[in-house]
PDB file of C-alpha atoms and ligand atoms in Angstrom:
ATOM      1  CA  MET A   1       6.287 -10.103  26.288  1.00 71.00           C
ATOM      2  CA  ARG A   2       3.646 -10.542  23.872  1.00 93.00           C
ATOM      3  CA  LYS A   3       4.835  -9.885  20.429  1.00 95.00           C
ATOM      4  CA  LEU A   4       3.829  -6.283  19.260  1.00 98.00           C
ATOM      5  CA  ASN A   5       1.718  -6.445  16.054  1.00 98.00           C
ATOM      6  CA  ILE A   6       1.831  -3.281  13.274  1.00 98.00           C
ATOM      7  CA  SER A   7      -1.092  -3.784  11.323  1.00 99.00           C
ATOM      8  CA  GLY A   8      -1.927  -1.145   8.497  1.00 98.00           C
ATOM      9  CA  ASN A   9      -5.351  -0.854   7.326  1.00 98.00           C
ATOM     10  CA  TRP A  10      -5.687   0.691   4.076  1.00 98.00           C
ATOM     11  CA  LYS A  11      -9.649   1.529   3.877  1.00 98.00           C
ATOM     12  CA  LEU A  12     -11.237   2.369   1.261  1.00 98.00           C
ATOM     13  CA  ASN A  13      -7.632   3.481  -0.954  1.00 98.00           C
ATOM     14  CA  LYS A  14      -5.250   2.443  -3.309  1.00 98.00           C
ATOM     15  CA  THR A  15      -5.811   0.716  -6.775  1.00 98.00           C
ATOM     16  CA  LEU A  16      -3.743  -2.278  -7.664  1.00 98.00           C
ATOM     17  CA  ALA A  17      -0.908  -0.111  -9.539  1.00 98.00           C
ATOM     18  CA  GLU A  18      -0.837   2.015  -6.450  1.00 98.00           C
ATOM     19  CA  THR A  19      -1.019  -1.059  -3.846  1.00 98.00           C
ATOM     20  CA  LYS A  20       1.921  -2.453  -5.590  1.00 98.00           C
ATOM     21  CA  ALA A  21       4.258   0.125  -5.613  1.00 98.00           C
ATOM     22  CA  LEU A  22       3.628   0.745  -1.969  1.00 98.00           C
ATOM     23  CA  LEU A  23       4.076  -2.937  -1.165  1.00 98.00           C
ATOM     24  CA  ALA A  24       7.780  -3.063  -3.556  1.00 98.00           C
ATOM     25  CA  VAL A  25       8.784  -0.040  -1.173  1.00 98.00           C
ATOM     26  CA  LEU A  26       7.176  -1.042   1.945  1.00 98.00           C
ATOM     27  CA  LYS A  27       8.823  -4.765   1.179  1.00 98.00           C
ATOM     28  CA  SER A  28      12.570  -3.136   1.397  1.00 97.00           C
ATOM     29  CA  GLU A  29      12.498  -0.876   3.788  1.00 98.00           C
ATOM     30  CA  LEU A  30      10.752  -3.131   6.215  1.00 98.00           C
ATOM     31  CA  ALA A  31      13.084  -5.877   5.207  1.00 97.00           C
ATOM     32  CA  GLY A  32      15.465  -5.694   8.906  1.00 96.00           C
ATOM     33  CA  VAL A  33      12.325  -6.126  11.231  1.00 98.00           C
ATOM     34  CA  LYS A  34      12.753  -8.861  13.351  1.00 94.00           C
ATOM     35  CA  LYS A  35      11.232  -8.242  16.167  1.00 96.00           C
ATOM     36  CA  THR A  36       7.192  -6.824  15.093  1.00 98.00           C
ATOM     37  CA  GLU A  37       4.704  -8.782  13.145  1.00 98.00           C
ATOM     38  CA  ILE A  38       3.216  -6.352  10.395  1.00 98.00           C
ATOM     39  CA  VAL A  39       0.356  -6.679   8.301  1.00 99.00           C
ATOM     40  CA  VAL A  40      -1.218  -4.465   5.715  1.00 99.00           C
ATOM     41  CA  CYS A  41      -4.642  -5.090   4.674  1.00 99.00           C
ATOM     42  CA  PRO A  42      -5.230  -4.083   1.450  1.00 98.00           C
ATOM     43  CA  THR A  43      -8.607  -3.778  -0.777  1.00 98.00           C
ATOM     44  CA  TYR A  44     -10.314  -7.151  -1.575  1.00 98.00           C
ATOM     45  CA  VAL A  45      -9.404  -6.556  -5.226  1.00 98.00           C
ATOM     46  CA  SER A  46      -5.412  -6.095  -4.476  1.00 98.00           C
ATOM     47  CA  LEU A  47      -5.553  -9.445  -2.232  1.00 98.00           C
ATOM     48  CA  ALA A  48      -4.106 -11.796  -4.370  1.00 98.00           C
ATOM     49  CA  THR A  49      -1.501  -9.906  -6.349  1.00 98.00           C
ATOM     50  CA  SER A  50      -0.398  -9.040  -2.702  1.00 98.00           C
ATOM     51  CA  ALA A  51      -0.395 -12.170  -1.687  1.00 98.00           C
ATOM     52  CA  GLU A  52       2.023 -13.153  -4.210  1.00 98.00           C
ATOM     53  CA  MET A  53       4.550 -10.272  -3.813  1.00 98.00           C
ATOM     54  CA  LEU A  54       4.758 -11.212   0.175  1.00 98.00           C
ATOM     55  CA  ILE A  55       5.793 -14.654  -0.486  1.00 96.00           C
ATOM     56  CA  ASP A  56       8.604 -14.804   1.740  1.00 92.00           C
ATOM     57  CA  SER A  57       8.541 -11.162   3.134  1.00 97.00           C
ATOM     58  CA  ASN A  58       8.385 -10.951   6.487  1.00 98.00           C
ATOM     59  CA  ILE A  59       5.397  -8.915   6.335  1.00 98.00           C
ATOM     60  CA  LYS A  60       2.004 -10.578   6.915  1.00 98.00           C
ATOM     61  CA  LEU A  61      -1.434  -9.953   4.535  1.00 98.00           C
ATOM     62  CA  GLY A  62      -5.088  -9.092   5.807  1.00 99.00           C
ATOM     63  CA  ALA A  63      -8.179  -8.627   4.363  1.00 99.00           C
ATOM     64  CA  GLN A  64     -10.762  -5.950   6.045  1.00 98.00           C
ATOM     65  CA  ASN A  65     -13.779  -8.103   6.178  1.00 98.00           C
ATOM     66  CA  LEU A  66     -15.101 -11.284   5.163  1.00 98.00           C
ATOM     67  CA  PHE A  67     -18.803 -13.397   5.015  1.00 98.00           C
ATOM     68  CA  TRP A  68     -19.332 -15.663   7.201  1.00 98.00           C
ATOM     69  CA  GLU A  69     -20.829 -18.102   4.077  1.00 98.00           C
ATOM     70  CA  GLU A  70     -18.027 -20.861   3.005  1.00 97.00           C
ATOM     71  CA  SER A  71     -19.975 -19.943  -0.724  1.00 98.00           C
ATOM     72  CA  GLY A  72     -23.658 -19.869  -2.290  1.00 98.00           C
ATOM     73  CA  ALA A  73     -26.277 -16.963  -3.231  1.00 98.00           C
ATOM     74  CA  PHE A  74     -24.948 -14.073  -1.624  1.00 98.00           C
ATOM     75  CA  THR A  75     -23.697 -11.629  -3.887  1.00 98.00           C
ATOM     76  CA  GLY A  76     -21.183  -9.269  -3.509  1.00 98.00           C
ATOM     77  CA  GLU A  77     -19.671 -11.240  -1.125  1.00 98.00           C
ATOM     78  CA  VAL A  78     -16.163 -12.972  -0.533  1.00 98.00           C
ATOM     79  CA  SER A  79     -15.645 -15.332   2.270  1.00 98.00           C
ATOM     80  CA  GLY A  80     -12.952 -17.235   4.545  1.00 98.00           C
ATOM     81  CA  LEU A  81     -12.394 -19.700   2.537  1.00 98.00           C
ATOM     82  CA  GLN A  82     -11.601 -17.510  -0.424  1.00 98.00           C
ATOM     83  CA  LEU A  83      -9.725 -15.548   2.126  1.00 98.00           C
ATOM     84  CA  LYS A  84      -7.418 -18.070   3.219  1.00 98.00           C
ATOM     85  CA  ALA A  85      -7.278 -19.907  -0.346  1.00 98.00           C
ATOM     86  CA  ILE A  86      -4.977 -16.320  -1.870  1.00 98.00           C
ATOM     87  CA  GLY A  87      -2.826 -16.319   0.751  1.00 98.00           C
ATOM     88  CA  CYS A  88      -4.435 -13.951   3.908  1.00 98.00           C
ATOM     89  CA  ASN A  89      -3.329 -14.624   7.204  1.00 98.00           C
ATOM     90  CA  TYR A  90      -5.646 -12.469   8.550  1.00 99.00           C
ATOM     91  CA  VAL A  91      -8.725 -10.559   8.850  1.00 99.00           C
ATOM     92  CA  ILE A  92     -10.431  -7.797  10.621  1.00 99.00           C
ATOM     93  CA  ILE A  93     -13.333  -7.833  11.836  1.00 98.00           C
ATOM     94  CA  GLY A  94     -15.978  -5.774  13.299  1.00 98.00           C
ATOM     95  CA  HIS A  95     -14.356  -2.250  12.093  1.00 98.00           C
ATOM     96  CA  SER A  96     -16.447   1.070  13.701  1.00 97.00           C
ATOM     97  CA  GLU A  97     -17.185   1.575   9.952  1.00 98.00           C
ATOM     98  CA  ARG A  98     -18.279  -1.302   9.538  1.00 98.00           C
ATOM     99  CA  ARG A  99     -20.168  -1.224  12.298  1.00 97.00           C
ATOM    100  CA  GLN A 100     -21.302   2.703  11.625  1.00 96.00           C
ATOM    101  CA  TYR A 101     -21.995   2.293   8.284  1.00 97.00           C
ATOM    102  CA  PHE A 102     -23.028  -1.408   6.937  1.00 98.00           C
ATOM    103  CA  GLY A 103     -25.108  -2.654   9.807  1.00 97.00           C
ATOM    104  CA  GLU A 104     -22.299  -4.546  11.578  1.00 98.00           C
ATOM    105  CA  THR A 105     -23.884  -5.628  14.980  1.00 98.00           C
ATOM    106  CA  ASP A 106     -21.770  -7.354  17.558  1.00 98.00           C
ATOM    107  CA  GLU A 107     -24.472 -11.090  16.636  1.00 98.00           C
ATOM    108  CA  THR A 108     -22.259 -10.242  13.447  1.00 98.00           C
ATOM    109  CA  VAL A 109     -18.525  -9.910  14.145  1.00 98.00           C
ATOM    110  CA  ASN A 110     -19.604 -12.891  16.488  1.00 98.00           C
ATOM    111  CA  LYS A 111     -20.457 -14.515  13.205  1.00 98.00           C
ATOM    112  CA  ARG A 112     -17.414 -13.648  11.254  1.00 98.00           C
ATOM    113  CA  LEU A 113     -15.000 -14.602  14.007  1.00 98.00           C
ATOM    114  CA  LYS A 114     -16.400 -17.637  13.954  1.00 98.00           C
ATOM    115  CA  SER A 115     -16.080 -18.546  10.221  1.00 98.00           C
ATOM    116  CA  ALA A 116     -12.559 -17.096  10.330  1.00 98.00           C
ATOM    117  CA  LEU A 117     -11.352 -18.929  12.407  1.00 98.00           C
ATOM    118  CA  GLN A 118     -13.295 -22.031  10.777  1.00 98.00           C
ATOM    119  CA  ASN A 119     -10.606 -20.859   7.569  1.00 98.00           C
ATOM    120  CA  GLU A 120      -8.065 -20.714   9.621  1.00 98.00           C
ATOM    121  CA  LEU A 121      -7.073 -17.082   9.674  1.00 98.00           C
ATOM    122  CA  LEU A 122      -6.456 -14.721  12.612  1.00 98.00           C
ATOM    123  CA  PRO A 123      -8.703 -12.367  13.401  1.00 98.00           C
ATOM    124  CA  ILE A 124      -8.492  -8.612  14.811  1.00 99.00           C
ATOM    125  CA  VAL A 125     -11.680  -7.929  16.331  1.00 98.00           C
ATOM    126  CA  CYS A 126     -12.514  -3.976  16.063  1.00 98.00           C
ATOM    127  CA  VAL A 127     -14.654  -2.260  19.780  1.00 98.00           C
ATOM    128  CA  GLY A 128     -14.381   1.185  20.651  1.00 98.00           C
ATOM    129  CA  GLU A 129     -17.180   3.564  22.142  1.00 97.00           C
ATOM    130  CA  THR A 130     -18.120   7.526  19.800  1.00 96.00           C
ATOM    131  CA  LEU A 131     -17.621  10.495  21.376  1.00 94.00           C
ATOM    132  CA  GLU A 132     -21.124  10.663  22.711  1.00 94.00           C
ATOM    133  CA  GLU A 133     -20.657   7.099  24.541  1.00 96.00           C
ATOM    134  CA  ARG A 134     -17.555   8.758  25.801  1.00 95.00           C
ATOM    135  CA  GLU A 135     -19.236  12.145  27.203  1.00 93.00           C
ATOM    136  CA  ILE A 136     -21.833  10.286  28.567  1.00 96.00           C
ATOM    137  CA  GLY A 137     -19.871   8.180  31.022  1.00 97.00           C
ATOM    138  CA  LYS A 138     -20.806   4.943  28.881  1.00 98.00           C
ATOM    139  CA  THR A 139     -17.594   3.654  27.667  1.00 98.00           C
ATOM    140  CA  PHE A 140     -16.796   0.392  29.638  1.00 98.00           C
ATOM    141  CA  ASP A 141     -19.754  -0.979  29.409  1.00 98.00           C
ATOM    142  CA  ILE A 142     -20.030   0.339  25.572  1.00 98.00           C
ATOM    143  CA  ILE A 143     -16.362  -2.424  25.527  1.00 98.00           C
ATOM    144  CA  SER A 144     -17.896  -5.472  27.472  1.00 98.00           C
ATOM    145  CA  GLU A 145     -20.897  -5.117  25.805  1.00 98.00           C
ATOM    146  CA  GLN A 146     -18.670  -5.515  22.175  1.00 98.00           C
ATOM    147  CA  VAL A 147     -16.000  -7.419  23.543  1.00 98.00           C
ATOM    148  CA  GLN A 148     -18.484  -9.939  25.654  1.00 98.00           C
ATOM    149  CA  GLY A 149     -20.889 -10.038  21.884  1.00 98.00           C
ATOM    150  CA  ALA A 150     -18.050 -10.639  19.245  1.00 98.00           C
ATOM    151  CA  LEU A 151     -16.277 -13.097  21.691  1.00 98.00           C
ATOM    152  CA  SER A 152     -19.554 -15.280  22.450  1.00 98.00           C
ATOM    153  CA  GLY A 153     -19.145 -19.650  22.052  1.00 98.00           C
ATOM    154  CA  ILE A 154     -15.505 -18.680  21.569  1.00 98.00           C
ATOM    155  CA  SER A 155     -13.047 -21.323  23.364  1.00 98.00           C
ATOM    156  CA  LYS A 156     -10.129 -20.587  25.095  1.00 98.00           C
ATOM    157  CA  ASP A 157      -8.001 -22.546  22.431  1.00 98.00           C
ATOM    158  CA  GLU A 158      -9.261 -20.681  19.826  1.00 98.00           C
ATOM    159  CA  MET A 159      -9.055 -16.904  22.136  1.00 98.00           C
ATOM    160  CA  GLN A 160      -5.497 -17.868  21.753  1.00 97.00           C
ATOM    161  CA  LYS A 161      -5.704 -16.787  18.428  1.00 98.00           C
ATOM    162  CA  ILE A 162      -7.574 -13.652  18.557  1.00 98.00           C
ATOM    163  CA  THR A 163      -6.202 -10.416  18.296  1.00 98.00           C
ATOM    164  CA  LEU A 164      -8.347  -7.434  19.936  1.00 98.00           C
ATOM    165  CA  ALA A 165      -8.390  -3.812  18.855  1.00 98.00           C
ATOM    166  CA  TYR A 166      -9.360  -0.671  20.386  1.00 98.00           C
ATOM    167  CA  GLU A 167      -9.636   1.690  18.327  1.00 98.00           C
ATOM    168  CA  PRO A 168     -12.261   5.013  19.757  1.00 97.00           C
ATOM    169  CA  VAL A 169     -13.979   5.875  16.862  1.00 96.00           C
ATOM    170  CA  TRP A 170     -13.752   9.950  18.280  1.00 95.00           C
ATOM    171  CA  ALA A 171      -9.896   9.046  17.674  1.00 94.00           C
ATOM    172  CA  ILE A 172     -10.313   8.084  14.148  1.00 92.00           C
ATOM    173  CA  GLY A 173      -9.550   9.261  11.272  1.00 88.00           C
ATOM    174  CA  THR A 174     -10.218  12.331  13.005  1.00 89.00           C
ATOM    175  CA  GLY A 175      -6.327  13.562  14.546  1.00 84.00           C
ATOM    176  CA  LYS A 176      -7.148  13.350  17.623  1.00 85.00           C
ATOM    177  CA  THR A 177      -5.524  10.167  19.155  1.00 86.00           C
ATOM    178  CA  ALA A 178      -5.919   9.267  23.008  1.00 90.00           C
ATOM    179  CA  THR A 179      -3.932   9.906  25.605  1.00 95.00           C
ATOM    180  CA  PRO A 180      -1.666   6.813  26.393  1.00 97.00           C
ATOM    181  CA  GLU A 181      -3.104   6.820  29.747  1.00 97.00           C
ATOM    182  CA  GLN A 182      -6.667   6.905  28.845  1.00 97.00           C
ATOM    183  CA  ALA A 183      -5.724   4.349  26.373  1.00 98.00           C
ATOM    184  CA  GLN A 184      -4.193   1.719  28.564  1.00 98.00           C
ATOM    185  CA  GLU A 185      -7.196   2.281  31.152  1.00 98.00           C
ATOM    186  CA  VAL A 186      -9.430   0.277  28.476  1.00 98.00           C
ATOM    187  CA  HIS A 187      -7.235  -1.553  27.091  1.00 98.00           C
ATOM    188  CA  ALA A 188      -6.319  -3.205  30.819  1.00 98.00           C
ATOM    189  CA  PHE A 189     -10.045  -3.038  31.551  1.00 98.00           C
ATOM    190  CA  ILE A 190     -10.171  -5.080  28.248  1.00 98.00           C
ATOM    191  CA  ARG A 191      -7.954  -7.873  29.152  1.00 98.00           C
ATOM    192  CA  GLU A 192      -9.697  -7.517  32.712  1.00 98.00           C
ATOM    193  CA  LYS A 193     -12.849  -8.886  31.012  1.00 98.00           C
ATOM    194  CA  LEU A 194     -10.692 -11.559  28.677  1.00 98.00           C
ATOM    195  CA  THR A 195      -9.472 -12.605  32.570  1.00 98.00           C
ATOM    196  CA  LYS A 196     -13.079 -13.526  33.468  1.00 98.00           C
ATOM    197  CA  LEU A 197     -13.769 -14.967  30.289  1.00 98.00           C
ATOM    198  CA  PHE A 198     -10.900 -17.514  29.751  1.00 98.00           C
ATOM    199  CA  GLY A 199      -8.691 -17.189  32.576  1.00 98.00           C
ATOM    200  CA  ASN A 200      -5.406 -15.652  33.620  1.00 97.00           C
ATOM    201  CA  SER A 201      -2.909 -17.212  31.371  1.00 97.00           C
ATOM    202  CA  VAL A 202      -5.049 -16.710  28.022  1.00 98.00           C
ATOM    203  CA  ALA A 203      -5.615 -13.070  29.268  1.00 98.00           C
ATOM    204  CA  GLU A 204      -1.737 -11.960  29.664  1.00 98.00           C
ATOM    205  CA  ASN A 205      -1.171 -13.562  25.957  1.00 97.00           C
ATOM    206  CA  VAL A 206      -3.844 -12.004  24.182  1.00 98.00           C
ATOM    207  CA  THR A 207      -2.592  -8.968  22.196  1.00 98.00           C
ATOM    208  CA  ILE A 208      -4.834  -6.338  22.520  1.00 98.00           C
ATOM    209  CA  GLN A 209      -3.832  -2.800  19.345  1.00 98.00           C
ATOM    210  CA  TYR A 210      -4.576   0.866  20.227  1.00 98.00           C
ATOM    211  CA  GLY A 211      -5.957   2.319  16.555  1.00 97.00           C
ATOM    212  CA  GLY A 212      -7.131   6.321  16.492  1.00 96.00           C
ATOM    213  CA  SER A 213      -5.056   8.261  14.555  1.00 95.00           C
ATOM    214  CA  VAL A 214      -1.735   6.820  15.259  1.00 97.00           C
ATOM    215  CA  LYS A 215       1.219   8.193  13.603  1.00 97.00           C
ATOM    216  CA  PRO A 216       5.141   7.930  14.496  1.00 98.00           C
ATOM    217  CA  SER A 217       4.652  11.219  16.763  1.00 97.00           C
ATOM    218  CA  ASN A 218       2.933   9.345  19.398  1.00 97.00           C
ATOM    219  CA  ALA A 219       3.591   5.633  18.532  1.00 98.00           C
ATOM    220  CA  TYR A 220       6.360   5.155  20.717  1.00 98.00           C
ATOM    221  CA  GLU A 221       4.673   6.413  23.981  1.00 98.00           C
ATOM    222  CA  LEU A 222       1.242   4.508  23.313  1.00 98.00           C
ATOM    223  CA  LEU A 223       3.182   1.226  22.766  1.00 98.00           C
ATOM    224  CA  SER A 224       5.395   1.584  25.747  1.00 97.00           C
ATOM    225  CA  GLN A 225       1.966   1.593  27.664  1.00 97.00           C
ATOM    226  CA  ASN A 226       1.123  -2.583  29.560  1.00 97.00           C
ATOM    227  CA  ASP A 227      -1.001  -3.529  27.982  1.00 98.00           C
ATOM    228  CA  ILE A 228      -0.559  -1.829  24.676  1.00 98.00           C
ATOM    229  CA  ASP A 229       0.565  -4.617  22.663  1.00 98.00           C
ATOM    230  CA  GLY A 230       0.005  -3.296  18.457  1.00 98.00           C
ATOM    231  CA  ALA A 231      -1.074  -0.518  16.130  1.00 98.00           C
ATOM    232  CA  LEU A 232      -3.794  -0.485  13.612  1.00 98.00           C
ATOM    233  CA  VAL A 233      -3.253   2.027  11.471  1.00 98.00           C
ATOM    234  CA  GLY A 234      -5.184   3.748   9.019  1.00 98.00           C
ATOM    235  CA  GLY A 235      -4.571   6.981   7.532  1.00 97.00           C
ATOM    236  CA  ALA A 236      -0.480   6.869   8.650  1.00 98.00           C
ATOM    237  CA  SER A 237       0.233   2.960   7.052  1.00 98.00           C
ATOM    238  CA  LEU A 238      -1.023   4.792   3.260  1.00 98.00           C
ATOM    239  CA  ASP A 239       2.819   6.447   3.654  1.00 98.00           C
ATOM    240  CA  VAL A 240       5.854   4.184   3.171  1.00 98.00           C
ATOM    241  CA  GLU A 241       8.000   6.911   5.391  1.00 98.00           C
ATOM    242  CA  SER A 242       4.894   6.916   8.245  1.00 98.00           C
ATOM    243  CA  PHE A 243       4.377   3.581   8.372  1.00 98.00           C
ATOM    244  CA  ALA A 244       7.721   2.450   8.685  1.00 98.00           C
ATOM    245  CA  ALA A 245       8.870   4.743  10.962  1.00 98.00           C
ATOM    246  CA  ILE A 246       5.800   3.430  13.504  1.00 98.00           C
ATOM    247  CA  VAL A 247       6.871  -0.222  13.013  1.00 98.00           C
ATOM    248  CA  GLN A 248      10.106   1.178  13.740  1.00 98.00           C
ATOM    249  CA  ALA A 249       8.547   2.594  17.282  1.00 98.00           C
ATOM    250  CA  ALA A 250       7.253  -1.107  17.976  1.00 98.00           C
ATOM    251  CA  GLU A 251      10.848  -2.523  17.386  1.00 97.00           C
ATOM    252  CA  ASN A 252      12.012   0.023  19.586  1.00 97.00           C
ATOM    253  CA  ILE A 253      10.203  -0.853  22.435  1.00 96.00           C
ATOM    254  CA  GLU A 254      12.381  -2.923  25.387  1.00 87.00           C
ATOM    255  CA  GLY A 255      11.639  -6.052  25.767  1.00 72.00           C
TER     256      GLY A 255
HETATM  257  P1  LIG B   1      -6.463   6.247  10.954  1.00 80.92           P
HETATM  258  O1  LIG B   1      -5.373   5.888  11.993  1.00 80.92           O
HETATM  259  O2  LIG B   1      -5.952   6.924  10.585  1.00 80.92           O
HETATM  260  O3  LIG B   1      -7.188   6.978  12.642  1.00 80.92           O
HETATM  261  O4  LIG B   1      -7.211   4.927  11.315  1.00 80.92           O
HETATM  262  C1  LIG B   1      -7.621   4.181  12.754  1.00 80.92           C
HETATM  263  C2  LIG B   1      -8.577   3.096  12.017  1.00 80.92           C
HETATM  264  O5  LIG B   1      -9.669   2.843  11.830  1.00 80.92           O
HETATM  265  C3  LIG B   1      -7.531   1.383  11.642  1.00 80.92           C
HETATM  266  O6  LIG B   1      -8.433   0.291  11.781  1.00 80.92           O
END
C-alpha cells in the first residue's frame, strides 16, 4: 500500500505572521497523525521561518516552485540549492497556474524537476487538462504529453522519489470537483503510462495525488479510489479545521 500524502498548496496567501500563526495551530492539531505524509507549501518568504517551526514535527515543508540554475545572474529566482539549505523537503513543479500565468512548459517543468532531484528535494509534479481540452475529448492526450514531457530523461531510481499530482484545471478553485470515478480514470491512466515508461514495480509505488476543490466533504471518497494516493489541497489547506479533516480522511483509509 502506498503511503497517502496530503499536501497544502498555500499559493499566494498568508503573510509571515499569518503563516506562523497557522503553522502553530496545525502542528498541535496534527501531532497525532501517524500514517499519512503531511506537507505544507507556504510562500518563499515564509519558508525559512516555517522550516524552523517544523523541526521535530510530523509536517514536512515544501516550496511552490524552484528555478533550475543553482545560482547566478537570474534576478528574482530561487534555486533548489537554496531551498534544500533552509530545510525544504518537497517542491511543487509545473502547477497549472504557473503554466497558465508564467509561461511554464513541459520542457521547463523537466528542467526544474532535474534540478530538484539534484538537490535532493522531493518533487510534486502537476499535470491536468483544461475544460476545453476535456470537452473536445483530449484529456488523455494532454495528460500523456505532460507526463512524458515532464519525465523525459528521468531514471527508474529517480522516478521513485517523484510524486505526481493530477489537477484538472477546471476543478481548481472552482468548487467543481472531479467525481471519484473521473479522477480514478485519469489516475489509472497515469499509472499505466508510468508502467510503460518505468516498469510495473516502479509505477506501483508512485504516489499520485488528486488536486482540485478537495474538501472535507469529498476527501474520503476520492482517497478511497485505488489509484488516488493523496491530495494536493489549495483553498481548504488555509483553514486548520478543513485541512485537519482532510488529513483525518486519509488516516481513516484502510491499509
Ligand atoms: P483548490 O483546492 O483551491 O481547488 O486548489 C487546488 C490546487 O491548485 C492545489 O495545487
